[in-house]
mmCIF file with all atom_site columns, C-alpha atoms in Angstrom:
data_model
loop_
_atom_site.group_PDB
_atom_site.id
_atom_site.type_symbol
_atom_site.label_atom_id
_atom_site.label_alt_id
_atom_site.label_comp_id
_atom_site.label_asym_id
_atom_site.label_entity_id
_atom_site.label_seq_id
_atom_site.pdbx_PDB_ins_code
_atom_site.Cartn_x
_atom_site.Cartn_y
_atom_site.Cartn_z
_atom_site.occupancy
_atom_site.B_iso_or_equiv
_atom_site.pdbx_formal_charge
_atom_site.auth_seq_id
_atom_site.auth_comp_id
_atom_site.auth_asym_id
_atom_site.auth_atom_id
_atom_site.pdbx_PDB_model_num
ATOM 1   C CA . MET A 1 1   ? -17.576 -27.507 25.970 1.00 0.00 ? 27  MET A CA 1
ATOM 2   C CA . PHE A 1 2   ? -20.395 -30.069 25.936 1.00 0.00 ? 28  PHE A CA 1
ATOM 3   C CA . PHE A 1 3   ? -21.636 -31.766 22.779 1.00 0.00 ? 29  PHE A CA 1
ATOM 4   C CA . LEU A 1 4   ? -24.193 -34.395 21.792 1.00 0.00 ? 30  LEU A CA 1
ATOM 5   C CA . HIS A 1 5   ? -22.179 -36.999 19.902 1.00 0.00 ? 31  HIS A CA 1
ATOM 6   C CA . GLU A 1 6   ? -23.264 -40.098 17.964 1.00 0.00 ? 32  GLU A CA 1
ATOM 7   C CA . GLU A 1 7   ? -21.040 -43.117 18.574 1.00 0.00 ? 33  GLU A CA 1
ATOM 8   C CA . GLU A 1 8   ? -20.860 -46.791 17.659 1.00 0.00 ? 34  GLU A CA 1
ATOM 9   C CA . ARG A 1 9   ? -19.559 -49.666 19.785 1.00 0.00 ? 35  ARG A CA 1
ATOM 10  C CA . THR A 1 10  ? -19.304 -53.416 19.312 1.00 0.00 ? 36  THR A CA 1
ATOM 11  C CA . ILE A 1 11  ? -20.421 -55.402 22.351 1.00 0.00 ? 37  ILE A CA 1
ATOM 12  C CA . THR A 1 12  ? -19.764 -59.116 22.850 1.00 0.00 ? 38  THR A CA 1
ATOM 13  C CA . LEU A 1 13  ? -22.421 -61.001 24.811 1.00 0.00 ? 39  LEU A CA 1
ATOM 14  C CA . HIS A 1 14  ? -22.254 -64.433 26.463 1.00 0.00 ? 40  HIS A CA 1
ATOM 15  C CA . PRO A 1 15  ? -24.920 -67.017 25.475 1.00 0.00 ? 41  PRO A CA 1
ATOM 16  C CA . SER A 1 16  ? -26.426 -66.961 28.982 1.00 0.00 ? 42  SER A CA 1
ATOM 17  C CA . PHE A 1 17  ? -27.809 -63.488 28.171 1.00 0.00 ? 43  PHE A CA 1
ATOM 18  C CA . TYR A 1 18  ? -29.628 -64.569 25.001 1.00 0.00 ? 44  TYR A CA 1
ATOM 19  C CA . GLY A 1 19  ? -33.375 -64.251 25.404 1.00 0.00 ? 45  GLY A CA 1
ATOM 20  C CA . PRO A 1 20  ? -36.226 -61.754 25.543 1.00 0.00 ? 46  PRO A CA 1
ATOM 21  C CA . ASN A 1 21  ? -34.237 -59.180 27.598 1.00 0.00 ? 47  ASN A CA 1
ATOM 22  C CA . ILE A 1 22  ? -31.188 -59.077 25.323 1.00 0.00 ? 48  ILE A CA 1
ATOM 23  C CA . HIS A 1 23  ? -31.677 -55.379 24.425 1.00 0.00 ? 49  HIS A CA 1
ATOM 24  C CA . ARG A 1 24  ? -31.733 -54.454 28.130 1.00 0.00 ? 50  ARG A CA 1
ATOM 25  C CA . TYR A 1 25  ? -28.513 -56.427 28.724 1.00 0.00 ? 51  TYR A CA 1
ATOM 26  C CA . LEU A 1 26  ? -26.831 -54.721 25.765 1.00 0.00 ? 52  LEU A CA 1
ATOM 27  C CA . THR A 1 27  ? -27.866 -51.264 26.990 1.00 0.00 ? 53  THR A CA 1
ATOM 28  C CA . THR A 1 28  ? -26.659 -52.011 30.537 1.00 0.00 ? 54  THR A CA 1
ATOM 29  C CA . LYS A 1 29  ? -23.317 -53.317 29.243 1.00 0.00 ? 55  LYS A CA 1
ATOM 30  C CA . LEU A 1 30  ? -22.934 -50.211 27.053 1.00 0.00 ? 56  LEU A CA 1
ATOM 31  C CA . LEU A 1 31  ? -23.525 -47.895 30.026 1.00 0.00 ? 57  LEU A CA 1
ATOM 32  C CA . GLU A 1 32  ? -21.016 -49.804 32.173 1.00 0.00 ? 58  GLU A CA 1
ATOM 33  C CA . ASP A 1 33  ? -18.382 -49.786 29.426 1.00 0.00 ? 59  ASP A CA 1
ATOM 34  C CA . VAL A 1 34  ? -18.485 -46.187 28.165 1.00 0.00 ? 60  VAL A CA 1
ATOM 35  C CA . GLU A 1 35  ? -19.952 -43.760 30.715 1.00 0.00 ? 61  GLU A CA 1
ATOM 36  C CA . GLY A 1 36  ? -17.208 -41.839 32.512 1.00 0.00 ? 62  GLY A CA 1
ATOM 37  C CA . THR A 1 37  ? -14.434 -42.851 30.116 1.00 0.00 ? 63  THR A CA 1
ATOM 38  C CA . CYS A 1 38  ? -11.975 -40.781 28.113 1.00 0.00 ? 64  CYS A CA 1
ATOM 39  C CA . THR A 1 39  ? -11.363 -41.414 24.427 1.00 0.00 ? 65  THR A CA 1
ATOM 40  C CA . GLY A 1 40  ? -8.287  -39.172 24.386 1.00 0.00 ? 66  GLY A CA 1
ATOM 41  C CA . GLU A 1 41  ? -10.256 -36.537 22.498 1.00 0.00 ? 67  GLU A CA 1
ATOM 42  C CA . TYR A 1 42  ? -13.214 -36.065 24.875 1.00 0.00 ? 68  TYR A CA 1
ATOM 43  C CA . TYR A 1 43  ? -14.863 -37.468 27.997 1.00 0.00 ? 69  TYR A CA 1
ATOM 44  C CA . ILE A 1 44  ? -18.109 -39.442 27.673 1.00 0.00 ? 70  ILE A CA 1
ATOM 45  C CA . ILE A 1 45  ? -20.321 -38.002 30.402 1.00 0.00 ? 71  ILE A CA 1
ATOM 46  C CA . CYS A 1 46  ? -23.656 -39.731 29.826 1.00 0.00 ? 72  CYS A CA 1
ATOM 47  C CA . VAL A 1 47  ? -25.284 -42.056 27.281 1.00 0.00 ? 73  VAL A CA 1
ATOM 48  C CA . MET A 1 48  ? -28.607 -40.481 26.281 1.00 0.00 ? 74  MET A CA 1
ATOM 49  C CA . ASP A 1 49  ? -30.114 -43.348 24.259 1.00 0.00 ? 75  ASP A CA 1
ATOM 50  C CA . THR A 1 50  ? -29.389 -46.231 21.921 1.00 0.00 ? 76  THR A CA 1
ATOM 51  C CA . PHE A 1 51  ? -30.998 -45.819 18.522 1.00 0.00 ? 77  PHE A CA 1
ATOM 52  C CA . ASP A 1 52  ? -29.793 -48.863 16.598 1.00 0.00 ? 78  ASP A CA 1
ATOM 53  C CA . ILE A 1 53  ? -28.790 -52.321 17.789 1.00 0.00 ? 79  ILE A CA 1
ATOM 54  C CA . SER A 1 54  ? -27.668 -54.643 15.001 1.00 0.00 ? 80  SER A CA 1
ATOM 55  C CA . GLU A 1 55  ? -28.522 -58.294 14.556 1.00 0.00 ? 81  GLU A CA 1
ATOM 56  C CA . GLY A 1 56  ? -26.113 -60.449 16.531 1.00 0.00 ? 82  GLY A CA 1
ATOM 57  C CA . ARG A 1 57  ? -23.240 -62.159 14.753 1.00 0.00 ? 83  ARG A CA 1
ATOM 58  C CA . ILE A 1 58  ? -22.071 -65.438 16.319 1.00 0.00 ? 84  ILE A CA 1
ATOM 59  C CA . VAL A 1 59  ? -18.302 -65.595 16.858 1.00 0.00 ? 85  VAL A CA 1
ATOM 60  C CA . PRO A 1 60  ? -17.156 -68.970 15.460 1.00 0.00 ? 86  PRO A CA 1
ATOM 61  C CA . GLY A 1 61  ? -15.912 -71.472 18.025 1.00 0.00 ? 87  GLY A CA 1
ATOM 62  C CA . THR A 1 62  ? -17.010 -69.534 21.138 1.00 0.00 ? 88  THR A CA 1
ATOM 63  C CA . GLY A 1 63  ? -20.796 -69.211 21.057 1.00 0.00 ? 89  GLY A CA 1
ATOM 64  C CA . LEU A 1 64  ? -20.483 -65.521 21.906 1.00 0.00 ? 90  LEU A CA 1
ATOM 65  C CA . ALA A 1 65  ? -22.395 -62.983 19.838 1.00 0.00 ? 91  ALA A CA 1
ATOM 66  C CA . GLU A 1 66  ? -21.211 -59.545 18.691 1.00 0.00 ? 92  GLU A CA 1
ATOM 67  C CA . PHE A 1 67  ? -23.681 -56.682 18.443 1.00 0.00 ? 93  PHE A CA 1
ATOM 68  C CA . THR A 1 68  ? -23.018 -53.231 17.004 1.00 0.00 ? 94  THR A CA 1
ATOM 69  C CA . VAL A 1 69  ? -24.778 -50.594 19.088 1.00 0.00 ? 95  VAL A CA 1
ATOM 70  C CA . GLN A 1 70  ? -25.203 -47.008 17.900 1.00 0.00 ? 96  GLN A CA 1
ATOM 71  C CA . TYR A 1 71  ? -25.901 -44.465 20.621 1.00 0.00 ? 97  TYR A CA 1
ATOM 72  C CA . ARG A 1 72  ? -26.018 -40.757 21.455 1.00 0.00 ? 98  ARG A CA 1
ATOM 73  C CA . ALA A 1 73  ? -23.906 -39.456 24.317 1.00 0.00 ? 99  ALA A CA 1
ATOM 74  C CA . VAL A 1 74  ? -23.226 -36.159 26.033 1.00 0.00 ? 100 VAL A CA 1
ATOM 75  C CA . VAL A 1 75  ? -19.467 -35.579 25.797 1.00 0.00 ? 101 VAL A CA 1
ATOM 76  C CA . TRP A 1 76  ? -17.181 -32.906 27.225 1.00 0.00 ? 102 TRP A CA 1
ATOM 77  C CA . ARG A 1 77  ? -14.214 -31.709 25.218 1.00 0.00 ? 103 ARG A CA 1
ATOM 78  C CA . PRO A 1 78  ? -11.942 -29.165 26.897 1.00 0.00 ? 104 PRO A CA 1
ATOM 79  C CA . PHE A 1 79  ? -10.554 -26.454 24.617 1.00 0.00 ? 105 PHE A CA 1
ATOM 80  C CA . LYS A 1 80  ? -7.566  -24.135 24.881 1.00 0.00 ? 106 LYS A CA 1
ATOM 81  C CA . GLY A 1 81  ? -8.847  -20.731 26.062 1.00 0.00 ? 107 GLY A CA 1
ATOM 82  C CA . GLU A 1 82  ? -11.903 -22.183 27.844 1.00 0.00 ? 108 GLU A CA 1
ATOM 83  C CA . THR A 1 83  ? -12.592 -20.897 31.368 1.00 0.00 ? 109 THR A CA 1
ATOM 84  C CA . VAL A 1 84  ? -13.656 -23.494 33.943 1.00 0.00 ? 110 VAL A CA 1
ATOM 85  C CA . ASP A 1 85  ? -14.394 -23.717 37.659 1.00 0.00 ? 111 ASP A CA 1
ATOM 86  C CA . ALA A 1 86  ? -12.214 -26.265 39.453 1.00 0.00 ? 112 ALA A CA 1
ATOM 87  C CA . ILE A 1 87  ? -11.393 -27.619 42.896 1.00 0.00 ? 113 ILE A CA 1
ATOM 88  C CA . VAL A 1 88  ? -7.762  -27.538 44.051 1.00 0.00 ? 114 VAL A CA 1
ATOM 89  C CA . ASP A 1 89  ? -6.400  -31.042 44.617 1.00 0.00 ? 115 ASP A CA 1
ATOM 90  C CA . GLY A 1 90  ? -2.811  -30.356 45.655 1.00 0.00 ? 116 GLY A CA 1
ATOM 91  C CA . VAL A 1 91  ? -0.458  -27.432 46.259 1.00 0.00 ? 117 VAL A CA 1
ATOM 92  C CA . SER A 1 92  ? 3.332   -27.334 45.917 1.00 0.00 ? 118 SER A CA 1
ATOM 93  C CA . LYS A 1 93  ? 6.036   -24.713 45.533 1.00 0.00 ? 119 LYS A CA 1
ATOM 94  C CA . LEU A 1 94  ? 5.914   -25.155 41.727 1.00 0.00 ? 120 LEU A CA 1
ATOM 95  C CA . GLY A 1 95  ? 2.158   -24.481 41.466 1.00 0.00 ? 121 GLY A CA 1
ATOM 96  C CA . PHE A 1 96  ? -1.093  -26.302 42.145 1.00 0.00 ? 122 PHE A CA 1
ATOM 97  C CA . PHE A 1 97  ? -3.220  -29.061 40.642 1.00 0.00 ? 123 PHE A CA 1
ATOM 98  C CA . ALA A 1 98  ? -6.973  -28.678 40.274 1.00 0.00 ? 124 ALA A CA 1
ATOM 99  C CA . ASN A 1 99  ? -9.684  -31.018 39.017 1.00 0.00 ? 125 ASN A CA 1
ATOM 100 C CA . VAL A 1 100 ? -12.553 -30.173 36.688 1.00 0.00 ? 126 VAL A CA 1
ATOM 101 C CA . GLY A 1 101 ? -14.519 -33.400 36.812 1.00 0.00 ? 127 GLY A CA 1
ATOM 102 C CA . PRO A 1 102 ? -12.170 -36.000 35.297 1.00 0.00 ? 128 PRO A CA 1
ATOM 103 C CA . LEU A 1 103 ? -9.679  -33.457 33.896 1.00 0.00 ? 129 LEU A CA 1
ATOM 104 C CA . GLN A 1 104 ? -6.603  -32.511 35.918 1.00 0.00 ? 130 GLN A CA 1
ATOM 105 C CA . ILE A 1 105 ? -5.214  -28.996 35.388 1.00 0.00 ? 131 ILE A CA 1
ATOM 106 C CA . PHE A 1 106 ? -1.801  -27.762 36.544 1.00 0.00 ? 132 PHE A CA 1
ATOM 107 C CA . VAL A 1 107 ? -1.357  -24.062 37.248 1.00 0.00 ? 133 VAL A CA 1
ATOM 108 C CA . SER A 1 108 ? 2.326   -23.163 37.363 1.00 0.00 ? 134 SER A CA 1
ATOM 109 C CA . GLN A 1 109 ? 3.719   -20.551 39.723 1.00 0.00 ? 135 GLN A CA 1
ATOM 110 C CA . THR A 1 110 ? 4.416   -18.353 36.678 1.00 0.00 ? 136 THR A CA 1
ATOM 111 C CA . MET A 1 111 ? 0.688   -18.445 35.802 1.00 0.00 ? 137 MET A CA 1
ATOM 112 C CA . ILE A 1 112 ? -0.319  -17.165 39.258 1.00 0.00 ? 138 ILE A CA 1
ATOM 113 C CA . PRO A 1 113 ? -0.467  -13.376 39.864 1.00 0.00 ? 139 PRO A CA 1
ATOM 114 C CA . SER A 1 114 ? 2.712   -11.967 41.407 1.00 0.00 ? 140 SER A CA 1
ATOM 115 C CA . ASP A 1 115 ? 0.899   -10.731 44.540 1.00 0.00 ? 141 ASP A CA 1
ATOM 116 C CA . ILE A 1 116 ? -0.099  -14.303 45.460 1.00 0.00 ? 142 ILE A CA 1
ATOM 117 C CA . LYS A 1 117 ? 2.929   -16.054 46.982 1.00 0.00 ? 143 LYS A CA 1
ATOM 118 C CA . PHE A 1 118 ? 3.610   -19.594 48.201 1.00 0.00 ? 144 PHE A CA 1
ATOM 119 C CA . ASP A 1 119 ? 3.529   -19.743 52.010 1.00 0.00 ? 145 ASP A CA 1
ATOM 120 C CA . GLU A 1 120 ? 6.101   -22.316 53.157 1.00 0.00 ? 146 GLU A CA 1
ATOM 121 C CA . ASN A 1 121 ? 5.096   -22.070 56.818 1.00 0.00 ? 147 ASN A CA 1
ATOM 122 C CA . ALA A 1 122 ? 1.384   -22.715 56.303 1.00 0.00 ? 148 ALA A CA 1
ATOM 123 C CA . THR A 1 123 ? -0.210  -26.071 57.048 1.00 0.00 ? 149 THR A CA 1
ATOM 124 C CA . PRO A 1 124 ? -1.666  -27.220 54.694 1.00 0.00 ? 150 PRO A CA 1
ATOM 125 C CA . ALA A 1 125 ? 0.540   -25.791 51.927 1.00 0.00 ? 151 ALA A CA 1
ATOM 126 C CA . GLN A 1 126 ? -1.030  -22.745 50.278 1.00 0.00 ? 152 GLN A CA 1
ATOM 127 C CA . TYR A 1 127 ? -0.684  -19.724 48.038 1.00 0.00 ? 153 TYR A CA 1
ATOM 128 C CA . THR A 1 128 ? -1.878  -16.495 49.628 1.00 0.00 ? 154 THR A CA 1
ATOM 129 C CA . ASP A 1 129 ? -1.831  -12.740 49.182 1.00 0.00 ? 155 ASP A CA 1
ATOM 130 C CA . ASN A 1 130 ? -2.042  -12.294 52.994 1.00 0.00 ? 156 ASN A CA 1
ATOM 131 C CA . GLY A 1 131 ? -5.578  -11.038 52.459 1.00 0.00 ? 157 GLY A CA 1
ATOM 132 C CA . ASP A 1 132 ? -8.745  -12.708 51.306 1.00 0.00 ? 158 ASP A CA 1
ATOM 133 C CA . GLN A 1 133 ? -7.221  -14.949 48.620 1.00 0.00 ? 159 GLN A CA 1
ATOM 134 C CA . VAL A 1 134 ? -6.007  -18.330 49.878 1.00 0.00 ? 160 VAL A CA 1
ATOM 135 C CA . ILE A 1 135 ? -5.416  -21.238 47.511 1.00 0.00 ? 161 ILE A CA 1
ATOM 136 C CA . GLU A 1 136 ? -5.151  -24.568 49.341 1.00 0.00 ? 162 GLU A CA 1
ATOM 137 C CA . LYS A 1 137 ? -6.525  -28.078 48.887 1.00 0.00 ? 163 LYS A CA 1
ATOM 138 C CA . GLY A 1 138 ? -10.315 -27.888 48.504 1.00 0.00 ? 164 GLY A CA 1
ATOM 139 C CA . THR A 1 139 ? -10.420 -24.256 47.337 1.00 0.00 ? 165 THR A CA 1
ATOM 140 C CA . HIS A 1 140 ? -12.745 -23.453 44.412 1.00 0.00 ? 166 HIS A CA 1
ATOM 141 C CA . VAL A 1 141 ? -10.907 -21.560 41.672 1.00 0.00 ? 167 VAL A CA 1
ATOM 142 C CA . ARG A 1 142 ? -11.712 -20.220 38.208 1.00 0.00 ? 168 ARG A CA 1
ATOM 143 C CA . ILE A 1 143 ? -9.038  -21.178 35.686 1.00 0.00 ? 169 ILE A CA 1
ATOM 144 C CA . LYS A 1 144 ? -8.408  -20.395 32.034 1.00 0.00 ? 170 LYS A CA 1
ATOM 145 C CA . MET A 1 145 ? -6.935  -23.358 30.143 1.00 0.00 ? 171 MET A CA 1
ATOM 146 C CA . VAL A 1 146 ? -3.881  -22.307 28.139 1.00 0.00 ? 172 VAL A CA 1
ATOM 147 C CA . GLY A 1 147 ? -3.063  -25.777 26.831 1.00 0.00 ? 173 GLY A CA 1
ATOM 148 C CA . VAL A 1 148 ? -4.645  -29.221 26.576 1.00 0.00 ? 174 VAL A CA 1
ATOM 149 C CA . ARG A 1 149 ? -2.721  -32.441 25.979 1.00 0.00 ? 175 ARG A CA 1
ATOM 150 C CA . SER A 1 150 ? -4.214  -35.818 25.031 1.00 0.00 ? 176 SER A CA 1
ATOM 151 C CA . ASP A 1 151 ? -2.881  -39.281 25.756 1.00 0.00 ? 177 ASP A CA 1
ATOM 152 C CA . VAL A 1 152 ? -4.454  -42.598 24.771 1.00 0.00 ? 178 VAL A CA 1
ATOM 153 C CA . GLY A 1 153 ? -6.988  -42.767 27.606 1.00 0.00 ? 179 GLY A CA 1
ATOM 154 C CA . ASN A 1 154 ? -6.428  -39.520 29.467 1.00 0.00 ? 180 ASN A CA 1
ATOM 155 C CA . MET A 1 155 ? -6.213  -35.750 29.085 1.00 0.00 ? 181 MET A CA 1
ATOM 156 C CA . PHE A 1 156 ? -4.233  -33.113 30.955 1.00 0.00 ? 182 PHE A CA 1
ATOM 157 C CA . ALA A 1 157 ? -4.305  -29.320 30.880 1.00 0.00 ? 183 ALA A CA 1
ATOM 158 C CA . ILE A 1 158 ? -2.188  -26.316 31.837 1.00 0.00 ? 184 ILE A CA 1
ATOM 159 C CA . GLY A 1 159 ? -4.062  -23.365 33.271 1.00 0.00 ? 185 GLY A CA 1
ATOM 160 C CA . SER A 1 160 ? -3.680  -19.757 34.341 1.00 0.00 ? 186 SER A CA 1
ATOM 161 C CA . ILE A 1 161 ? -5.284  -17.521 36.952 1.00 0.00 ? 187 ILE A CA 1
ATOM 162 C CA . LYS A 1 162 ? -3.304  -14.439 35.900 1.00 0.00 ? 188 LYS A CA 1
ATOM 163 C CA . GLU A 1 163 ? -6.167  -12.558 34.192 1.00 0.00 ? 189 GLU A CA 1
ATOM 164 C CA . ASP A 1 164 ? -9.131  -10.549 35.412 1.00 0.00 ? 190 ASP A CA 1
ATOM 165 C CA . PHE A 1 165 ? -11.997 -12.482 37.075 1.00 0.00 ? 191 PHE A CA 1
ATOM 166 C CA . LEU A 1 166 ? -9.844  -15.601 37.524 1.00 0.00 ? 192 LEU A CA 1
ATOM 167 C CA . GLY A 1 167 ? -8.632  -17.075 40.810 1.00 0.00 ? 193 GLY A CA 1
ATOM 168 C CA . THR A 1 168 ? -10.412 -17.991 44.014 1.00 0.00 ? 194 THR A CA 1
ATOM 169 C CA . LEU A 1 169 ? -14.202 -18.064 44.100 1.00 0.00 ? 195 LEU A CA 1
ATOM 170 C CA . SER A 1 170 ? -16.021 -16.751 47.142 1.00 0.00 ? 196 SER A CA 1
ATOM 171 C CA . SER A 1 171 ? -18.152 -19.328 48.947 1.00 0.00 ? 197 SER A CA 1
#
């Protein structure tokens, strides 16, 4: 689910950037540092704006200055029970991996309907029901997240396609 979140970050700036364009440098550095990162709780998708940049504080002995920047960002936090559209990244006998933007989801063989079987003879590896449903690398699938796990700078999820309206998406 997407949220608008207010954040705060301390940015250290080299003396060569001091001058009339210091706010532009701070904003550019903020965008480079935080957009597309994971906090372990959510992904920062986009910085909307900066609404408060503090006075600089000189770091003794270095000449560098620290600025505290407050900003608003669009963040994405995946929740257990959320349904998402993903692209399959890899298929194995144990299940398949799919990506939803920066989040990787694993769908175990036990979370795949019983009529969809792993085809050992297919190249590339795939799950198929010998009909219109084929799950291979690059396939678009709809997945329900049954669990989300957070690490320090990354998140992982376990998914299922065993319910109604889940599975492969028609092109």
